[in-house]
Coordinates of C-alpha atoms in Angstrom, one line a residue:
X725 CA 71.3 84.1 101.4
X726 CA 71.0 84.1 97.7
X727 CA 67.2 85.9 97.7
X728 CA 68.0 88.1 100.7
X729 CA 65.9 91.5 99.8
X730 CA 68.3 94.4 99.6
X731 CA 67.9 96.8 102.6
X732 CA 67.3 100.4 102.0
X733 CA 69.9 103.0 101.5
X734 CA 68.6 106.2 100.9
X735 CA 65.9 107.7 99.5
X736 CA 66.0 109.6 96.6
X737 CA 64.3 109.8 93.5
X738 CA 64.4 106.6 91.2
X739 CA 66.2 107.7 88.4
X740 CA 70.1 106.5 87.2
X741 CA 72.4 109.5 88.4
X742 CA 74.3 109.3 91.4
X743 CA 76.7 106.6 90.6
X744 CA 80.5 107.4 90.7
X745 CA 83.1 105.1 89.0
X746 CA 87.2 104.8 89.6
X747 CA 87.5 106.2 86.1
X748 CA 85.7 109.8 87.0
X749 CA 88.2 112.2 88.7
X750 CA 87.4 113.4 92.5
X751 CA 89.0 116.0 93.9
X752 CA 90.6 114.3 97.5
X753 CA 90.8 117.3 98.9
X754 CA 86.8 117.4 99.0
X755 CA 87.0 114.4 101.6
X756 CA 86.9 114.2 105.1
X757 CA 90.6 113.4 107.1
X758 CA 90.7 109.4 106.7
X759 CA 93.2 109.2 109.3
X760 CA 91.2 107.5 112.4
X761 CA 88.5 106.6 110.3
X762 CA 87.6 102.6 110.5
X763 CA 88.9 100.7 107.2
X764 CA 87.5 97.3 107.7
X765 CA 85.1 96.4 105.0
X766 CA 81.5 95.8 106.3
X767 CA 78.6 94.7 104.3
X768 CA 76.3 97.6 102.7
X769 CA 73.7 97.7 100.5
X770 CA 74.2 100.6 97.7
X771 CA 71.8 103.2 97.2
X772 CA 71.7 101.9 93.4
X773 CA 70.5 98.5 94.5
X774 CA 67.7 99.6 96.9
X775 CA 66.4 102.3 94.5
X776 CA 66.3 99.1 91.7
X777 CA 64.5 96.9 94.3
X778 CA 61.9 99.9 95.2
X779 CA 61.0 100.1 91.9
X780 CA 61.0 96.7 90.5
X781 CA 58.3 95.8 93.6
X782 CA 56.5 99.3 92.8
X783 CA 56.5 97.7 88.4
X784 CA 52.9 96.9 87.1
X785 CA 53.8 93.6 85.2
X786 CA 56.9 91.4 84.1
X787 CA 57.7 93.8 81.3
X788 CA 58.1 96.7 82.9
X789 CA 60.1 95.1 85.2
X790 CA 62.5 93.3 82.5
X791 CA 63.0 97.2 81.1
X792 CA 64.0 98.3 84.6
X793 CA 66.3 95.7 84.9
X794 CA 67.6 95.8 81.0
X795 CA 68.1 100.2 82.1
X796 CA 70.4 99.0 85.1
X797 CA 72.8 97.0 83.0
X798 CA 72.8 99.4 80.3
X799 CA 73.8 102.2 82.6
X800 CA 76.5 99.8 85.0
X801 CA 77.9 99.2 81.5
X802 CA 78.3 102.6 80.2
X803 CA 80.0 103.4 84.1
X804 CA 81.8 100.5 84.4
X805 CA 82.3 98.4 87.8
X806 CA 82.1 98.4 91.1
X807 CA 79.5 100.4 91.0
X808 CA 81.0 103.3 93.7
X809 CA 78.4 105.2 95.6
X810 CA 78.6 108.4 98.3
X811 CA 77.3 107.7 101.2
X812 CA 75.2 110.3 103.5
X813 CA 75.9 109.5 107.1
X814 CA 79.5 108.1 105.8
X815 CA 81.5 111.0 103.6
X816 CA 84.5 109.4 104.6
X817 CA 83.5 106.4 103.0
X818 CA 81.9 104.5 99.7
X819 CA 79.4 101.9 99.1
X820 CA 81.2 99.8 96.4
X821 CA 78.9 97.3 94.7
X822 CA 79.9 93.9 92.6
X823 CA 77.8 93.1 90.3
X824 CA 77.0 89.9 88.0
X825 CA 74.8 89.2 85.6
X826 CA 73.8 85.8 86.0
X827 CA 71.2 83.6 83.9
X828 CA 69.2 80.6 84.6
X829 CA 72.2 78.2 85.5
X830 CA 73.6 80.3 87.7
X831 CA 73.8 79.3 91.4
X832 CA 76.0 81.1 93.1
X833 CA 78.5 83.8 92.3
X834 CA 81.9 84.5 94.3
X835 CA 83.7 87.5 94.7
X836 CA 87.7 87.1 95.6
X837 CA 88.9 90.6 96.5
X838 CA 92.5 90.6 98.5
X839 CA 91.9 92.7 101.2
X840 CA 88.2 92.2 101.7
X841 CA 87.4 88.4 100.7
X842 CA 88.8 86.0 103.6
X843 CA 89.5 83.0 102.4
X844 CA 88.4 80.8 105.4
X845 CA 85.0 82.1 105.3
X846 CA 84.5 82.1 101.2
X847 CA 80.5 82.3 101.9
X848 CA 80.6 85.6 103.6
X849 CA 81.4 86.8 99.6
X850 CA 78.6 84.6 97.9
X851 CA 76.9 87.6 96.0
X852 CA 72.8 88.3 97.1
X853 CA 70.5 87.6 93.8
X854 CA 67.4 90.2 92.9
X855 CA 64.6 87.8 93.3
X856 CA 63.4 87.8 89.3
X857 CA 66.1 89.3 88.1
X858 CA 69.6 88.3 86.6
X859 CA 71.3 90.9 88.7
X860 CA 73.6 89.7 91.7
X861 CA 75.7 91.7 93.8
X862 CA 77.1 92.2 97.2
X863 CA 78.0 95.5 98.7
X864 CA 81.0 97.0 101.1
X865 CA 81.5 99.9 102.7
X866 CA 85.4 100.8 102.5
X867 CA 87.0 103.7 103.2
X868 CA 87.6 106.1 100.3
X869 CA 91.3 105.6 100.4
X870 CA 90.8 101.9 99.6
X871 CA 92.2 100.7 96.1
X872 CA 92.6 96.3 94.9
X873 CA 92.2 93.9 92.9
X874 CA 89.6 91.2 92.5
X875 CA 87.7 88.0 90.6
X876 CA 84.5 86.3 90.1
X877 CA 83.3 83.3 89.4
X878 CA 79.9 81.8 88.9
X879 CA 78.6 78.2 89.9
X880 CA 77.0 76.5 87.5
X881 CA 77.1 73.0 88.1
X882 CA 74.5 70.6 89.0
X883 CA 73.3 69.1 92.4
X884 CA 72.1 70.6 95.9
X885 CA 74.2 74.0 97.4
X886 CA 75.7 72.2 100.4
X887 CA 74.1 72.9 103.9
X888 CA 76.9 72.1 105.8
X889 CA 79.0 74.9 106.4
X890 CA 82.1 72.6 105.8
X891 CA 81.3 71.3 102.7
X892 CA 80.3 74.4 101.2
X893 CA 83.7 76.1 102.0
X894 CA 85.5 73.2 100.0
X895 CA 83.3 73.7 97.3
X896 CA 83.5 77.5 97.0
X897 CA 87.8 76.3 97.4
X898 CA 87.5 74.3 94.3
X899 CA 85.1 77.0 92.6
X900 CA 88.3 80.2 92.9
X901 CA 90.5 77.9 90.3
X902 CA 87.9 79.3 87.5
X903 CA 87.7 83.1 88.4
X904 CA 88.5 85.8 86.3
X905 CA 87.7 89.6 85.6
X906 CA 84.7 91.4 85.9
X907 CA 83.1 91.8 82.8
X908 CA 81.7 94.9 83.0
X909 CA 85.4 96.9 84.7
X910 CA 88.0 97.5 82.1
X911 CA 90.8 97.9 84.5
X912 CA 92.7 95.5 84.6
X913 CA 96.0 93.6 86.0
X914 CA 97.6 90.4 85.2
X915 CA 97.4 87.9 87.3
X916 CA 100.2 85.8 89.1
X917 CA 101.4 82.4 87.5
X918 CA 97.5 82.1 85.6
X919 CA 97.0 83.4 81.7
X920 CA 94.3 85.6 83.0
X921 CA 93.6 88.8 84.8
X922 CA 91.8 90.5 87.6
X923 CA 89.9 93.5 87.8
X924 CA 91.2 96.7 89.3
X925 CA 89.5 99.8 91.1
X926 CA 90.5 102.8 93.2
X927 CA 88.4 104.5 95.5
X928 CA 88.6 108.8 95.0
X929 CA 91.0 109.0 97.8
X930 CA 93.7 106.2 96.7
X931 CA 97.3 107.4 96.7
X932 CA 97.5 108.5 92.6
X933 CA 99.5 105.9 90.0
X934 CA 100.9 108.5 87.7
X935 CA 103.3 106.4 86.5
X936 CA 101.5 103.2 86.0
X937 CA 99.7 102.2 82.6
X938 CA 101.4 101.5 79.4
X939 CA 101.0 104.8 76.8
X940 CA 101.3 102.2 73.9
X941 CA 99.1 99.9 74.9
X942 CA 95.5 101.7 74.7
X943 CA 94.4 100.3 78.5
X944 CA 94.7 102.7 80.9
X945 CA 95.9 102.3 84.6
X946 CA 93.5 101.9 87.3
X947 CA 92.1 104.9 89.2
X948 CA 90.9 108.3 88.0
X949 CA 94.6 109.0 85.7
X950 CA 94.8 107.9 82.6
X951 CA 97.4 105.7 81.2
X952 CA 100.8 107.0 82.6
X953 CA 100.1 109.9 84.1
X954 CA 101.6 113.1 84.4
X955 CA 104.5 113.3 81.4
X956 CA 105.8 117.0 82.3
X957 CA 105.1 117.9 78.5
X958 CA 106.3 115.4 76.9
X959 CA 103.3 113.4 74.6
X960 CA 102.6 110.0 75.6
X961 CA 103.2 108.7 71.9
X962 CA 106.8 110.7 72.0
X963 CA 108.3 109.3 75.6
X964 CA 111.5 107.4 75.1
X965 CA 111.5 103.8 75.6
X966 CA 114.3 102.0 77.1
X967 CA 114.9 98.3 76.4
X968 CA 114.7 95.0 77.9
X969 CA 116.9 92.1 77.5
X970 CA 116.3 88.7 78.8
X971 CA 120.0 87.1 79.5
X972 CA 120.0 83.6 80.9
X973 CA 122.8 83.1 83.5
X974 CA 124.6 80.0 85.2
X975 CA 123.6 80.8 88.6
X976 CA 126.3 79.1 90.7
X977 CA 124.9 79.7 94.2
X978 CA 121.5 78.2 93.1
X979 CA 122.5 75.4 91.1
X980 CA 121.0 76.1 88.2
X981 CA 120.6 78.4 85.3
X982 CA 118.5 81.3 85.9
X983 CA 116.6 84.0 83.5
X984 CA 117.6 87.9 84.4
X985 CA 115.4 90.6 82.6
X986 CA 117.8 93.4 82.1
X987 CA 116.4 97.3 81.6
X988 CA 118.8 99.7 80.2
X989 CA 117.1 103.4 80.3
X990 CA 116.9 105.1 76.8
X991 CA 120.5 106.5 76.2
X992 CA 122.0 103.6 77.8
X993 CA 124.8 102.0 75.4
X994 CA 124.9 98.5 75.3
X995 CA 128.4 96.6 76.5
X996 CA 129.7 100.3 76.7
X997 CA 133.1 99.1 79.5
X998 CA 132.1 99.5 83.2
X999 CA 134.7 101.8 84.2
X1000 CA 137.3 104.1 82.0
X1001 CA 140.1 105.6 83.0
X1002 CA 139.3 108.4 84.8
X1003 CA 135.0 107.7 84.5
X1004 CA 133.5 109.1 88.2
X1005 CA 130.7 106.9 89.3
X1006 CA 128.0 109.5 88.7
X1007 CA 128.4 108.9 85.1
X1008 CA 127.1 105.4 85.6
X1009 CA 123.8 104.0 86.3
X1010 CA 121.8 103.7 89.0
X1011 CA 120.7 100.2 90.1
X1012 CA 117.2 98.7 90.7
X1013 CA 117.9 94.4 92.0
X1014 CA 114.5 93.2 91.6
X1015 CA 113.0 90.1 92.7
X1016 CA 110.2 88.6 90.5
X1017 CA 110.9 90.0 86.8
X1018 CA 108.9 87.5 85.3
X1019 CA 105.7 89.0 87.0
X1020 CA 107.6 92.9 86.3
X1021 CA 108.8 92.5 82.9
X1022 CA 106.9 89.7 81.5
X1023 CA 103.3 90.8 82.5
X1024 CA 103.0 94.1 84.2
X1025 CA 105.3 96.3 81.7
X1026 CA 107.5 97.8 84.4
X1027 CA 109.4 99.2 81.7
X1028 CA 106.9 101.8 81.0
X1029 CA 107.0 102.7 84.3
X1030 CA 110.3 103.8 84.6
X1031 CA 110.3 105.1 80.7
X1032 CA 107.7 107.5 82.5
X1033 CA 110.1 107.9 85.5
X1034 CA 112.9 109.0 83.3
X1035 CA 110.4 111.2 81.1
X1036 CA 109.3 113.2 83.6
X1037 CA 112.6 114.1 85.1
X1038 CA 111.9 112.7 88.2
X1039 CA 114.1 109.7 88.2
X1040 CA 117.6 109.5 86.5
X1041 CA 118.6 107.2 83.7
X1042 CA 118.6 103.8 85.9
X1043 CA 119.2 100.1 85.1
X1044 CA 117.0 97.2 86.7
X1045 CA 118.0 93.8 86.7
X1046 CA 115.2 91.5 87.7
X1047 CA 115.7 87.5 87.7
X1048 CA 112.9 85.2 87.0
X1049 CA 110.8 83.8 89.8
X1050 CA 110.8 80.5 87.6
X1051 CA 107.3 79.1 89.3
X1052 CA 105.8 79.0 92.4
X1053 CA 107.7 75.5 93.8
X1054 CA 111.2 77.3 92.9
X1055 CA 110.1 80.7 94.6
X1056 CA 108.9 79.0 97.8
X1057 CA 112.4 77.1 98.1
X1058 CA 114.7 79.9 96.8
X1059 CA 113.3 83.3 98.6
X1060 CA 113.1 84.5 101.7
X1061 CA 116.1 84.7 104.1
X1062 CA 118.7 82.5 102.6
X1063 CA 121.9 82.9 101.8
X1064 CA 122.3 81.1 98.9
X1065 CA 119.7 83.8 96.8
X1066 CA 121.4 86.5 98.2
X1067 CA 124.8 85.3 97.1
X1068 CA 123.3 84.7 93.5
X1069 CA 121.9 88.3 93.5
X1070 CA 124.7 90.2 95.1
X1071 CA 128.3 87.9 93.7
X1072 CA 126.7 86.8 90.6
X1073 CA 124.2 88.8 88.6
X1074 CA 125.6 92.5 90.0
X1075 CA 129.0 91.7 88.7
X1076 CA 128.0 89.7 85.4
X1077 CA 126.1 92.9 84.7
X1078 CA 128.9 95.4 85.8
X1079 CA 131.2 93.9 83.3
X1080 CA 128.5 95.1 80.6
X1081 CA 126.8 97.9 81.4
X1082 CA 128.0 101.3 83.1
X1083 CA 126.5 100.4 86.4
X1084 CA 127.2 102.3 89.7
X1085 CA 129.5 100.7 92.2
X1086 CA 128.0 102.9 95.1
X1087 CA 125.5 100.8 97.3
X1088 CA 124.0 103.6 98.5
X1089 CA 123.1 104.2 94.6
X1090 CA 121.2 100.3 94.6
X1091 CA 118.3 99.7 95.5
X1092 CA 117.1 95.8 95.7
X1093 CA 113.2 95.5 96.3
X1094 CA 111.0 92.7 96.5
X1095 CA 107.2 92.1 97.1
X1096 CA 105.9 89.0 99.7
X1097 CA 108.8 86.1 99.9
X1098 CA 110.3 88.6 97.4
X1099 CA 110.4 91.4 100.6
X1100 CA 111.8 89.2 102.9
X1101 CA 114.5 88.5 100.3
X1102 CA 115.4 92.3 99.8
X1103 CA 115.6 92.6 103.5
X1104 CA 117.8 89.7 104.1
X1105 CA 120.1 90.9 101.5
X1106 CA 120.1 94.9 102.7
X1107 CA 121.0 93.5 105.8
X1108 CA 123.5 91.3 105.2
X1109 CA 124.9 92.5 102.8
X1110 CA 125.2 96.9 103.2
X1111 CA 128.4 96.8 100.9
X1112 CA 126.5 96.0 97.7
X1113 CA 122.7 97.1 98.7
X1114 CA 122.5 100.4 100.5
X1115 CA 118.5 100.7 100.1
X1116 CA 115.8 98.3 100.3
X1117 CA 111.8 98.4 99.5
X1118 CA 110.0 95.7 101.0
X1119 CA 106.9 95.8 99.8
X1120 CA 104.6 93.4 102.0
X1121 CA 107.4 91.4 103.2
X1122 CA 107.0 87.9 104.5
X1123 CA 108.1 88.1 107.9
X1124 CA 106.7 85.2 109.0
X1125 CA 109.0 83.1 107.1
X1126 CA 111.9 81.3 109.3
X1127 CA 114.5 78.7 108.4
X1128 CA 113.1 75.1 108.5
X1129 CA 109.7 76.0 107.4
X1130 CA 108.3 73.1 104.9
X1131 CA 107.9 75.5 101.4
X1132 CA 104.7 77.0 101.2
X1133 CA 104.2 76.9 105.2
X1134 CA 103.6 79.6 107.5
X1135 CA 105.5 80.0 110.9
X1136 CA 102.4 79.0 113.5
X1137 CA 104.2 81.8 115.3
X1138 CA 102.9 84.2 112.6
X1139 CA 101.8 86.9 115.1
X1140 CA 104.9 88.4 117.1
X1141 CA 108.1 88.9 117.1
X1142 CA 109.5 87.7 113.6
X1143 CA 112.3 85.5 113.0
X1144 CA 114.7 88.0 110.9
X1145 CA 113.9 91.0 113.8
X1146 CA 115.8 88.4 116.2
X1147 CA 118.0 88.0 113.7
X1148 CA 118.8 91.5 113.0
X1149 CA 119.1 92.3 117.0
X1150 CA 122.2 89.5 116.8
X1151 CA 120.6 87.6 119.2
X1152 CA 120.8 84.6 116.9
X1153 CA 123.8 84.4 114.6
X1154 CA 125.8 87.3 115.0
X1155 CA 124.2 89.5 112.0
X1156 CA 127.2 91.8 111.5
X1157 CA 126.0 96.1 111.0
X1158 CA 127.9 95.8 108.0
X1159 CA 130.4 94.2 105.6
X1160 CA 134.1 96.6 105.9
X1161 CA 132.4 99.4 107.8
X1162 CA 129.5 99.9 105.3
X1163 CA 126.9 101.4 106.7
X1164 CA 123.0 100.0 107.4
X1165 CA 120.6 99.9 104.3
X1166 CA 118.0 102.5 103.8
X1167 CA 114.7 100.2 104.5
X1168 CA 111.6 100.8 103.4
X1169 CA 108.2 99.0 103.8
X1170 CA 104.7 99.3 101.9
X1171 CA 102.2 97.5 104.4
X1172 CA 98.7 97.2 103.5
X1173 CA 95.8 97.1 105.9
X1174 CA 94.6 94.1 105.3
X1175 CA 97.7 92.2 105.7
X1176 CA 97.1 90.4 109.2
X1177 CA 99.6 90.4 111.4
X1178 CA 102.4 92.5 108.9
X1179 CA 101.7 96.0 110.6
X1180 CA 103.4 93.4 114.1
X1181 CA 105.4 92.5 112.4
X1182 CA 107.1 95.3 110.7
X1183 CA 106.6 97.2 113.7
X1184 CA 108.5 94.9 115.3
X1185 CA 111.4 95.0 113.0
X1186 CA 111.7 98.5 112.7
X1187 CA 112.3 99.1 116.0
X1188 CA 115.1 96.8 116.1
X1189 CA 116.7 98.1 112.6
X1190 CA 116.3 102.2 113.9
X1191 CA 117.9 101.2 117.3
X1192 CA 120.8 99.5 115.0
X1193 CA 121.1 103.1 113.3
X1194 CA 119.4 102.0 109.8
X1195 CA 116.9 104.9 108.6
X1196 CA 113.6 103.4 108.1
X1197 CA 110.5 104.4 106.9
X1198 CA 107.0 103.0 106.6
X1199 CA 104.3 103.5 104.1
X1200 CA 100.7 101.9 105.9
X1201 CA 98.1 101.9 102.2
X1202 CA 94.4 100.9 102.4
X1203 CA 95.2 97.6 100.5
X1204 CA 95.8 94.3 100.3
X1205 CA 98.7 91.8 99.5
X1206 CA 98.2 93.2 95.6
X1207 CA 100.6 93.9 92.5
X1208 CA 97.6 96.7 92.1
X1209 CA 99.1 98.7 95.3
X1210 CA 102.8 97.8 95.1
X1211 CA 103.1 98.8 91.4
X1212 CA 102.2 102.3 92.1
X1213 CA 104.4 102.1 95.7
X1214 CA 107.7 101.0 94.0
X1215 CA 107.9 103.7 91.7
X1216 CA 107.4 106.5 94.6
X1217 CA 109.6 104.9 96.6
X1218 CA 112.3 104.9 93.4
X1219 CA 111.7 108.5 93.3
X1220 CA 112.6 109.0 97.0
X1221 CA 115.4 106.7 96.9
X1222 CA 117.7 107.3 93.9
X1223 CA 115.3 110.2 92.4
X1224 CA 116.6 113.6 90.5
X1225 CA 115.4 115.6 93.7
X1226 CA 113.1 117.2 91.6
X1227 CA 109.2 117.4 93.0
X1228 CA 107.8 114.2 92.8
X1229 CA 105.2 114.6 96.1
X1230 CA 103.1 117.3 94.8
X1231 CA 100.2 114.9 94.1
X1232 CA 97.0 114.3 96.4
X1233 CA 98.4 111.8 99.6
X1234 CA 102.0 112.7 99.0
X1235 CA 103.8 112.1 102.3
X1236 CA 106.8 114.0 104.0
X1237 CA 109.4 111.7 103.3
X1238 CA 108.9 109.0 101.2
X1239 CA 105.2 107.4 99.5
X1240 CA 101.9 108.6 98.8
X1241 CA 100.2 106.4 100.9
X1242 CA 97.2 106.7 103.6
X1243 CA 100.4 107.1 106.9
X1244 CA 104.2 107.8 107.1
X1245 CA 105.4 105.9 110.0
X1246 CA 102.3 105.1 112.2
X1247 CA 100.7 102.3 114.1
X1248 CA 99.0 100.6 111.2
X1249 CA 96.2 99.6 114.0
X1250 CA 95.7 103.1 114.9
X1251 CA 95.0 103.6 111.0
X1252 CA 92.5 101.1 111.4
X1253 CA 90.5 103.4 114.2
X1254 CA 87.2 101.9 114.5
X1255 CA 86.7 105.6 115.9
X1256 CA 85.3 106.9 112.7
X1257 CA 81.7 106.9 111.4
X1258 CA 79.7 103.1 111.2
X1259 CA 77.1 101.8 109.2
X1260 CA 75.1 98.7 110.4
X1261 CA 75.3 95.7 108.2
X1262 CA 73.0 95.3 105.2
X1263 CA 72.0 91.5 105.5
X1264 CA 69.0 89.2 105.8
X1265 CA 67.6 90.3 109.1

């Protein structure tokens, strides 16, 4: 696999134009409708790579082949990576190109990108090597839509590449624990429960970020925007920045004590008395629960998210409370569709931080959101309990998660009807509508997909939740299971939710009612087409 010769892509003159990075702006309006065109990633070679392989077999000696080579890595440097390519027969779609550049130890390189790698077959993303060259890379062909995060990793060590397929996998398992960023693509994203990062990009048609990126940090968001986005006038440098607290609470229901990142929006005053006489709840704060703040607050900067929110007038003053994850053992016995978490969130940390800050009392003013376990969480507590949550943003939810499931186990039922859609239908435990006649939770989902068996699944449970009279809606993305899509998803679905009204769905993608993603409300397979343009598979023949 490793000295596979790239197949051709087109033919054009060798020169060095024609590549297209995330960080140059495309206009999505110049692209084809992506609607039924196929999203599964399928093995391409670039034009980039085939016009380098043309002319390193067409070079008179080693040197001129060494400056070739020495040209290409000066110019994927300058552009940055993926290298992000047009395609002829494919206008619908891109070539997207990893790259490495390896050296004389290296034996392999992997590529782990959620939503393309698959993580029982790690060999399908061994990177091809240039025969005589230091250049690796392995090509896809995604629609233009598509926008994740990845690693690499090089191997290095000593001894035979394993023939059996078997052995091979295992070592490629025990290879992902040392991945990290691309070198060559500045975008980046921290990553989950590691002191590292992965690399970000964003193909031209990705739903925009506008309000992603931190304005003080330098690094700007993924995508063609730059660092924050739109600011409706107001300079980056001047935007008012709300602040963030980190309380530790004694969290009854759990046992335990249990860190809560607190954000309180610019004009917020601290310890200011919940309610005075005579105070109407629209003089208090809207409420953001949050599951995860130690991923939020600790590593992605969600405060400058909603600073920009706030800025821009599309989001009112708000507060966000967001308790700590802890680590991944705690989070695998503590989220998901218990009771106990809920209590915690809705009889411990809404009140401890009513009695302190002007917080609405109004559910449908509270929004609790979560991502993964996180998801299922926000669902389980929207619809248990309507009185104190009146919206919910499940972003990816775990649906496949059941009670009795050993922690970190999946349901072997994964694909069909899940667990809290029975529940919700009261066909198991009696799931009241509501808590002294409150009314259903707004839900809303994010899917991505290249999620499996989610589009089922939340299928599945939106038909029971519309036919129980809760408004739902569903935002289907050209992603993965990735912080890199959800960050840009929960602050559109903020704006839809507990927004100012003013226009917040004038950008590229901008659905009816609430996202920017690739569908409102369709069959996540249908999105999926295989109807659209192909390309065969670039691979040794």
């Amino acid at each position: 696999m490793s000295d596979c010769p790239p197949l051709e892509g087109r033919t054009d003159t060798d020169d060095l134009t024609g590549l297209t990075n995330p960080p140059t702006p495309t206009d999505p309006t110049d692209l084809p409708d992506l609607t039924g065109l196929d999203a599964t990633p399928r093995p391409v070679t670039g034009p980039r790579i085939a016009r380098l392989a043309r002319q390193l077999q067409g070079a008179r000696d080693a040197a001129a082949r060494d400056a070739l080579t020495e040209a290409f890595w000066a110019e994927a440097a300058r552009t940055g990576t993926p290298l992000v390519e047009e395609l002829d027969d494919a206008p619908g779609h891109r070539a997207v190109t990893f790259l490495w550049r390896g050296h004389r130890a290296t034996r392999r390189v992997l590529l782990l990108a959620r939503g393309i790698t698959d993580r029982d077959r790690l060999a399908d993303s061994l990177l091809h090597h240039l025969p005589g060259t230091d250049v690796w890379y392995l090509g896809h062909r995604l629609r233009a839509d598509h926008r994740g995060s990845y690693r690499m990793v090089a191997d290095i060590s000593a001894g035979a590449v394993p023939a059996d397929p078997v052995l091979l996998q295992r070592r490629l398992l025990a290879l992902r624990a040392h991945a990290g960023a691309d070198p060559l693509n500045r975008h980046r994203i921290p990553a989950r429960w590691r002191d590292a990062e992965d690399s970000v990009f964003a193909l031209p048609a990705a739903p925009p970020q506008p309000w992603t990126g931190s304005p003080h940090s330098g690094v700007p968001s993924s995508g063609s925007l730059p660092s924050g986005g739109r600011r409706s006038g107001v300079p980056r440098g001047d935007i008012p920045r709300g602040t963030v607290e980190r309380h530790t609470l004694a969290a009854g229901a759990l046992g335990a004590e249990r860190d809560v990142w607190v954000y309180l929006p610019p004009d917020a005053v601290p310890y200011r008395p919940a309610r005075e006489p005579g105070e109407r709840d629209g003089h208090r704060l809207p409420l953001l629960v949050l599951c995860d703040g130690d991923m939020w607050f600790g590593r992605l900067g969600l405060r400058d998210t909603v600073d920009a929110l706030i800025a821009d007038g599309v989001l009112p003053p708000l507060a966000v409370l967001a308790p700590d994850a802890v680590g991944t053992a705690t989070r695998r016995l503590e989220l998901g569709g218990r009771e106990s978490y809920v209590s915690f969130l809705a009889d411990e940390v809404v009140p401890w931080a009513g009695a302190r800050w002007p917080l609405t009392g109004r559910a449908e003013r509270t929004v609790v959101a979560g991502q993964g376990l996180g998801g299922m969480t926000a669902l389980y507590a929207g619809l248990t309990r309507p009185e104190r949550f009146g919206a919910v943003v499940a972003q990816s939810p775990s649906l496949w998660w059941r009670p009795g499931l050993e922690p970190g186990a999946v349901a072997p039922d994964a694909v069909g009807t899940p667990w809290l859609a029975t529940l919700a239908a009261g066909l198991r435990d009696g799931l009241p509508s509501g808590r002294d006649g409150a009314r259903g939770a707004v839900v809303h989902f994010d899917v991505g997909l290249h999620e499996g068996a989610l589009a089922e699944h939340t299928e599945a449970l939106r038909a029971v939740l519309r036919a129980r009279g809760h408004r739902v809606t569903r935002n289907v993305h050209n992603g993965g299971h990735d912080y890199a899509c959800w960050r840009g998803f929960l602050a559109d679905a903020l704006v839809k939710l507990v927004g100012t009204g003013a226009d917040a769905s004038a950008d590229p993608g901008a659905g009816p009612d609430i996202g920017t993603g690739t569908a409102l409300d369709v069959d996540a397979a249908g999105s999926q087409g295989g109807t659209g343009l192909t390309r065969s598979s670039a691979g040794c023949p």
